[in-house]
mmCIF file of C-alpha atoms and ligand atoms in Angstrom:
data_model
loop_
_atom_site.group_PDB
_atom_site.id
_atom_site.type_symbol
_atom_site.label_atom_id
_atom_site.label_comp_id
_atom_site.label_asym_id
_atom_site.label_seq_id
_atom_site.Cartn_x
_atom_site.Cartn_y
_atom_site.Cartn_z
ATOM 1 C CA MET A 1 77.748 35.542 109.762
ATOM 2 C CA LYS A 2 77.741 37.221 113.146
ATOM 3 C CA TYR A 3 74.627 39.057 114.407
ATOM 4 C CA VAL A 4 75.047 41.888 116.908
ATOM 5 C CA VAL A 5 72.007 43.530 118.535
ATOM 6 C CA LEU A 6 72.613 47.072 119.804
ATOM 7 C CA ASN A 7 70.821 50.407 119.779
ATOM 8 C CA LYS A 8 71.451 52.759 116.828
ATOM 9 C CA ASP A 9 74.044 54.860 118.642
ATOM 10 C CA ASP A 10 76.032 51.887 119.848
ATOM 11 C CA ILE A 11 75.986 50.348 116.363
ATOM 12 C CA ALA A 12 77.520 53.593 115.061
ATOM 13 C CA LYS A 13 80.147 53.610 117.832
ATOM 14 C CA ASP A 14 81.088 49.967 117.350
ATOM 15 C CA ILE A 15 81.577 50.330 113.587
ATOM 16 C CA ALA A 16 83.393 53.657 114.029
ATOM 17 C CA ASP A 17 85.797 51.840 116.399
ATOM 18 C CA ARG A 18 86.554 49.304 113.667
ATOM 19 C CA ILE A 19 87.049 51.990 111.042
ATOM 20 C CA VAL A 20 89.261 54.171 113.247
ATOM 21 C CA SER A 21 91.387 51.200 114.202
ATOM 22 C CA LEU A 22 91.791 50.271 110.504
ATOM 23 C CA ILE A 23 92.821 53.844 109.647
ATOM 24 C CA LYS A 24 95.365 53.875 112.469
ATOM 25 C CA THR A 25 96.945 50.569 111.556
ATOM 26 C CA LYS A 26 96.903 50.549 107.754
ATOM 27 C CA GLU A 27 98.987 52.799 105.543
ATOM 28 C CA LYS A 28 96.426 53.025 102.737
ATOM 29 C CA PRO A 29 93.017 52.129 104.169
ATOM 30 C CA VAL A 30 90.094 51.705 101.774
ATOM 31 C CA LEU A 31 86.487 52.038 102.906
ATOM 32 C CA GLY A 32 83.370 50.956 101.043
ATOM 33 C CA LEU A 33 80.486 53.300 101.862
ATOM 34 C CA ALA A 34 76.709 53.346 101.488
ATOM 35 C CA THR A 35 74.123 56.102 101.317
ATOM 36 C CA GLY A 36 70.541 56.049 102.665
ATOM 37 C CA SER A 37 69.193 56.764 106.133
ATOM 38 C CA THR A 38 70.847 53.806 107.843
ATOM 39 C CA PRO A 39 74.538 54.839 107.861
ATOM 40 C CA LEU A 40 73.863 58.465 108.913
ATOM 41 C CA PRO A 41 74.515 57.875 112.658
ATOM 42 C CA LEU A 42 77.814 56.194 111.687
ATOM 43 C CA TYR A 43 78.844 59.187 109.572
ATOM 44 C CA GLU A 44 77.943 61.546 112.452
ATOM 45 C CA GLU A 45 80.096 59.444 114.779
ATOM 46 C CA LEU A 46 83.056 59.494 112.351
ATOM 47 C CA ILE A 47 82.747 63.290 112.008
ATOM 48 C CA LYS A 48 82.696 63.598 115.806
ATOM 49 C CA ARG A 49 85.856 61.521 116.154
ATOM 50 C CA TYR A 50 87.611 63.580 113.485
ATOM 51 C CA LYS A 51 86.596 66.837 115.219
ATOM 52 C CA GLU A 52 87.817 65.510 118.567
ATOM 53 C CA GLY A 53 91.210 64.791 116.969
ATOM 54 C CA GLU A 54 90.940 61.017 117.304
ATOM 55 C CA VAL A 55 91.374 60.276 113.601
ATOM 56 C CA SER A 56 92.466 61.831 110.320
ATOM 57 C CA PHE A 57 91.112 60.723 106.940
ATOM 58 C CA LYS A 58 94.048 62.164 104.957
ATOM 59 C CA ASN A 59 95.261 58.748 103.786
ATOM 60 C CA VAL A 60 91.838 57.161 103.350
ATOM 61 C CA LYS A 61 90.241 56.214 100.048
ATOM 62 C CA THR A 62 86.504 55.572 99.829
ATOM 63 C CA PHE A 63 84.353 53.838 97.240
ATOM 64 C CA ASN A 64 80.600 54.262 97.332
ATOM 65 C CA LEU A 65 78.319 51.449 96.327
ATOM 66 C CA ASP A 66 76.082 53.126 93.817
ATOM 67 C CA GLU A 67 74.665 56.175 92.067
ATOM 68 C CA TYR A 68 71.456 57.005 90.233
ATOM 69 C CA ILE A 69 71.745 57.135 86.456
ATOM 70 C CA GLY A 70 71.193 60.643 85.116
ATOM 71 C CA LEU A 71 71.930 62.623 88.292
ATOM 72 C CA ASP A 72 75.067 64.743 88.532
ATOM 73 C CA GLU A 73 76.844 65.787 91.714
ATOM 74 C CA LEU A 74 75.000 69.111 91.862
ATOM 75 C CA ASN A 75 71.652 67.322 92.062
ATOM 76 C CA ASP A 76 70.779 67.112 95.755
ATOM 77 C CA GLN A 77 69.361 63.606 95.246
ATOM 78 C CA SER A 78 72.598 62.237 93.829
ATOM 79 C CA TYR A 79 74.620 59.980 96.069
ATOM 80 C CA ARG A 80 77.752 62.054 95.422
ATOM 81 C CA TYR A 81 75.906 65.072 96.830
ATOM 82 C CA PHE A 82 74.717 62.985 99.788
ATOM 83 C CA MET A 83 78.245 61.855 100.633
ATOM 84 C CA ASN A 84 79.766 65.313 100.254
ATOM 85 C CA HIS A 85 77.137 66.808 102.528
ATOM 86 C CA ASN A 86 76.805 64.092 105.125
ATOM 87 C CA LEU A 87 80.438 63.086 105.502
ATOM 88 C CA PHE A 88 83.211 64.289 103.202
ATOM 89 C CA SER A 89 82.821 68.046 103.684
ATOM 90 C CA HIS A 90 83.035 67.598 107.481
ATOM 91 C CA ILE A 91 86.304 65.628 107.603
ATOM 92 C CA ASP A 92 89.836 66.103 106.244
ATOM 93 C CA ILE A 93 89.519 63.558 103.430
ATOM 94 C CA ASP A 94 90.904 64.550 100.005
ATOM 95 C CA LEU A 95 87.815 64.624 97.736
ATOM 96 C CA ASN A 96 90.010 63.191 94.955
ATOM 97 C CA ASN A 97 90.286 60.043 97.060
ATOM 98 C CA THR A 98 86.515 59.621 97.269
ATOM 99 C CA TYR A 99 84.877 57.638 94.500
ATOM 100 C CA VAL A 100 81.215 57.275 93.596
ATOM 101 C CA PRO A 101 80.173 55.366 90.446
ATOM 102 C CA ASN A 102 79.546 57.743 87.555
ATOM 103 C CA GLY A 103 75.800 58.317 87.139
ATOM 104 C CA LEU A 104 76.439 60.103 83.858
ATOM 105 C CA ILE A 105 78.244 57.109 82.351
ATOM 106 C CA LYS A 106 77.850 56.857 78.547
ATOM 107 C CA ASP A 107 80.144 54.551 76.552
ATOM 108 C CA GLU A 108 82.453 53.524 79.370
ATOM 109 C CA ASP A 109 82.296 49.958 80.692
ATOM 110 C CA PRO A 110 80.967 50.037 84.309
ATOM 111 C CA LEU A 111 83.724 47.522 85.140
ATOM 112 C CA TYR A 112 86.105 50.508 85.283
ATOM 113 C CA TYR A 113 84.919 50.882 88.881
ATOM 114 C CA ASP A 114 86.032 47.392 89.988
ATOM 115 C CA LYS A 115 89.400 48.027 88.341
ATOM 116 C CA MET A 116 89.809 51.220 90.362
ATOM 117 C CA ILE A 117 88.937 49.394 93.581
ATOM 118 C CA LYS A 118 91.514 46.742 92.763
ATOM 119 C CA GLU A 119 94.171 49.341 91.981
ATOM 120 C CA ALA A 120 93.499 50.959 95.361
ATOM 121 C CA GLY A 121 94.258 47.616 97.022
ATOM 122 C CA GLY A 122 90.685 46.374 97.505
ATOM 123 C CA ILE A 123 88.108 47.380 100.103
ATOM 124 C CA ASP A 124 89.116 46.785 103.734
ATOM 125 C CA ILE A 125 85.733 47.456 105.352
ATOM 126 C CA GLN A 126 82.509 47.620 103.367
ATOM 127 C CA VAL A 127 79.515 49.305 105.038
ATOM 128 C CA LEU A 128 76.094 48.156 103.808
ATOM 129 C CA GLY A 129 72.448 48.936 104.418
ATOM 130 C CA ILE A 130 69.681 46.615 103.236
ATOM 131 C CA GLY A 131 66.480 47.288 101.298
ATOM 132 C CA THR A 132 63.117 45.956 102.474
ATOM 133 C CA ASP A 133 63.278 43.543 99.513
ATOM 134 C CA GLY A 134 66.747 42.311 100.517
ATOM 135 C CA HIS A 135 68.725 44.382 98.040
ATOM 136 C CA ILE A 136 72.264 45.450 98.885
ATOM 137 C CA ALA A 137 73.645 48.378 96.934
ATOM 138 C CA PHE A 138 71.130 48.328 94.035
ATOM 139 C CA ASN A 139 71.345 44.575 93.464
ATOM 140 C CA GLU A 140 67.666 43.762 93.349
ATOM 141 C CA PRO A 141 66.019 40.340 93.865
ATOM 142 C CA GLY A 142 67.036 38.027 91.042
ATOM 143 C CA ALA A 143 70.466 39.712 90.654
ATOM 144 C CA SER A 144 73.393 37.481 89.740
ATOM 145 C CA PHE A 145 75.801 36.551 92.529
ATOM 146 C CA ASP A 146 78.647 36.866 90.008
ATOM 147 C CA SER A 147 77.983 40.473 89.092
ATOM 148 C CA LEU A 148 80.569 43.235 89.171
ATOM 149 C CA THR A 149 79.690 46.926 88.723
ATOM 150 C CA HIS A 150 76.799 47.281 86.276
ATOM 151 C CA ILE A 151 73.651 49.236 85.472
ATOM 152 C CA GLU A 152 70.495 47.902 87.110
ATOM 153 C CA ALA A 153 66.791 48.728 86.688
ATOM 154 C CA LEU A 154 65.228 49.528 90.067
ATOM 155 C CA LYS A 155 62.304 47.429 91.283
ATOM 156 C CA GLU A 156 58.971 49.130 91.996
ATOM 157 C CA SER A 157 59.399 48.505 95.764
ATOM 158 C CA THR A 158 62.770 50.315 95.768
ATOM 159 C CA ILE A 159 61.398 53.209 93.716
ATOM 160 C CA LYS A 160 58.560 53.477 96.249
ATOM 161 C CA ASP A 161 60.904 53.257 99.294
ATOM 162 C CA ASN A 162 63.235 55.900 97.855
ATOM 163 C CA SER A 163 60.470 58.257 96.708
ATOM 164 C CA ARG A 164 60.407 59.719 100.239
ATOM 165 C CA PHE A 165 63.506 61.706 99.296
ATOM 166 C CA PHE A 166 62.059 63.094 96.031
ATOM 167 C CA ALA A 167 59.347 65.671 95.292
ATOM 168 C CA SER A 168 57.275 62.957 93.611
ATOM 169 C CA ILE A 169 57.615 59.259 92.775
ATOM 170 C CA ASP A 170 57.929 60.199 89.084
ATOM 171 C CA ASP A 171 61.191 61.991 89.887
ATOM 172 C CA VAL A 172 62.885 58.816 91.188
ATOM 173 C CA PRO A 173 65.398 57.618 88.558
ATOM 174 C CA ARG A 174 64.558 54.172 87.157
ATOM 175 C CA TYR A 175 68.175 53.008 86.772
ATOM 176 C CA ALA A 176 71.300 53.014 88.902
ATOM 177 C CA ILE A 177 74.957 52.115 88.452
ATOM 178 C CA THR A 178 75.845 49.764 91.253
ATOM 179 C CA MET A 179 78.670 47.608 92.521
ATOM 180 C CA GLY A 180 77.683 44.005 91.933
ATOM 181 C CA LEU A 181 77.312 41.270 94.522
ATOM 182 C CA LYS A 182 80.733 39.928 93.595
ATOM 183 C CA SER A 183 82.289 43.402 93.914
ATOM 184 C CA ILE A 184 80.842 43.559 97.440
ATOM 185 C CA MET A 185 81.954 40.026 98.331
ATOM 186 C CA ASN A 186 85.521 40.984 97.356
ATOM 187 C CA ALA A 187 85.740 43.264 100.422
ATOM 188 C CA ARG A 188 87.899 41.867 103.225
ATOM 189 C CA GLU A 189 85.352 42.736 105.930
ATOM 190 C CA ILE A 190 81.648 43.593 105.627
ATOM 191 C CA VAL A 191 79.345 45.287 108.137
ATOM 192 C CA LEU A 192 75.639 45.432 107.312
ATOM 193 C CA ILE A 193 73.390 47.704 109.372
ATOM 194 C CA ALA A 194 69.611 47.264 109.650
ATOM 195 C CA THR A 195 67.621 49.527 111.952
ATOM 196 C CA GLY A 196 63.905 50.139 112.418
ATOM 197 C CA LYS A 197 60.742 48.052 112.131
ATOM 198 C CA ALA A 198 60.606 48.240 108.333
ATOM 199 C CA LYS A 199 63.691 45.973 108.195
ATOM 200 C CA ALA A 200 62.363 43.306 110.606
ATOM 201 C CA LYS A 201 60.875 41.079 107.912
ATOM 202 C CA VAL A 202 63.916 41.058 105.655
ATOM 203 C CA ILE A 203 66.216 40.436 108.636
ATOM 204 C CA SER A 204 64.078 37.471 109.741
ATOM 205 C CA GLU A 205 64.429 36.072 106.186
ATOM 206 C CA LEU A 206 68.183 36.656 106.192
ATOM 207 C CA LYS A 207 68.549 34.868 109.534
ATOM 208 C CA LYS A 208 67.220 31.661 107.983
ATOM 209 C CA GLY A 209 70.619 31.349 106.320
ATOM 210 C CA ILE A 210 69.186 30.210 102.974
ATOM 211 C CA ILE A 211 71.250 31.499 100.051
ATOM 212 C CA SER A 212 68.971 32.556 97.199
ATOM 213 C CA ASN A 213 68.982 35.164 94.419
ATOM 214 C CA ASP A 214 65.523 36.174 95.639
ATOM 215 C CA LEU A 215 67.280 37.664 98.665
ATOM 216 C CA PRO A 216 70.476 39.295 97.301
ATOM 217 C CA ALA A 217 71.874 39.947 100.818
ATOM 218 C CA SER A 218 71.836 36.188 101.492
ATOM 219 C CA ILE A 219 75.072 35.852 99.481
ATOM 220 C CA LEU A 220 76.797 37.356 102.539
ATOM 221 C CA ASN A 221 76.406 33.943 104.202
ATOM 222 C CA LYS A 222 79.301 32.844 101.987
ATOM 223 C CA HIS A 223 81.689 35.559 103.208
ATOM 224 C CA ASN A 224 83.986 34.728 106.104
ATOM 225 C CA ASN A 225 84.014 38.149 107.794
ATOM 226 C CA VAL A 226 80.524 39.643 107.991
ATOM 227 C CA THR A 227 78.807 41.300 110.938
ATOM 228 C CA ILE A 228 75.100 42.118 110.755
ATOM 229 C CA TYR A 229 74.261 44.956 113.143
ATOM 230 C CA VAL A 230 70.574 45.166 114.041
ATOM 231 C CA ASP A 231 68.629 47.227 116.545
ATOM 232 C CA GLU A 232 65.793 45.754 118.643
ATOM 233 C CA GLU A 233 63.174 46.783 116.075
ATOM 234 C CA ALA A 234 64.922 45.226 113.099
ATOM 235 C CA ASN A 235 65.482 42.123 115.219
ATOM 236 C CA SER A 236 61.863 41.901 116.398
ATOM 237 C CA LEU A 237 60.529 39.126 114.112
HETATM 238 C C1 F6R B 1 72.657 52.884 99.345
HETATM 239 C C2 F6R B 1 72.335 51.502 99.035
HETATM 240 C C3 F6R B 1 71.023 50.874 99.367
HETATM 241 C C4 F6R B 1 70.565 51.163 100.785
HETATM 242 C C5 F6R B 1 69.217 50.500 101.052
HETATM 243 C C6 F6R B 1 68.670 50.871 102.422
HETATM 244 O O1 F6R B 1 73.945 53.225 98.888
HETATM 245 O O2 F6R B 1 73.150 50.877 98.446
HETATM 246 O O3 F6R B 1 71.126 49.494 99.190
HETATM 247 O O4 F6R B 1 71.509 50.704 101.694
HETATM 248 O O5 F6R B 1 68.297 50.876 100.084
HETATM 249 O O6 F6R B 1 68.362 52.235 102.444
HETATM 250 P P1 F6R B 1 68.013 52.979 103.813
HETATM 251 O O7 F6R B 1 69.255 52.982 104.630
HETATM 252 O O8 F6R B 1 67.620 54.370 103.415
HETATM 253 O O9 F6R B 1 66.918 52.203 104.444
#
């Protein structure tokens, strides 16, 4: 696992460079994307590069990590809404090539999502954030390392962290559909971003290199192409 310490803007530029170079060299590039506050500077940078004519997303497919159960795309707290508003509607990507797990899933097996990723050729670059409890996507502490896409109950700490986006904590959905740790590990390259003081503790735990279900992100130690991007604050412990 490689650690890179940069400021927020340079993290966004560095990862955008990787993504643009992938798009320019691969016929059918596939990106794995995350929501949350952390990847926003990256999405702004990608929009900027599209607007400056440096890159087109016409041939790109994207798969998002997760979605709240019970929220549809018109709900402004859904991750589909987040992606449409913070990235997809500002670039020339075909919305039909953008996939977010179905938060309104009923009888379907969540594994349909891994099958779709496979059919698309697998994820070339997976972008991740990290929760203060070490979750990646919505794989909470204790999650199985062998998991593919599934429905997961959110831990109290995650509900509390995410309540900042909702009118009240009671409005935060209690379940999410999420790519599993194995789905994430199947990506050919992974970039995890952690910025701000709130992530310092979890990053100091991750740096110990101990692989444990208590820290879901620690499974990344077993992947051969992972870069952890941290800013000074996240790297401060
Ligand atoms: C979002 C996701 C989550 C976030 C994590 C950090 O799709 O999968 O794991 O990456 O909760 O969220 P922020 O970036 O808001 O601190």
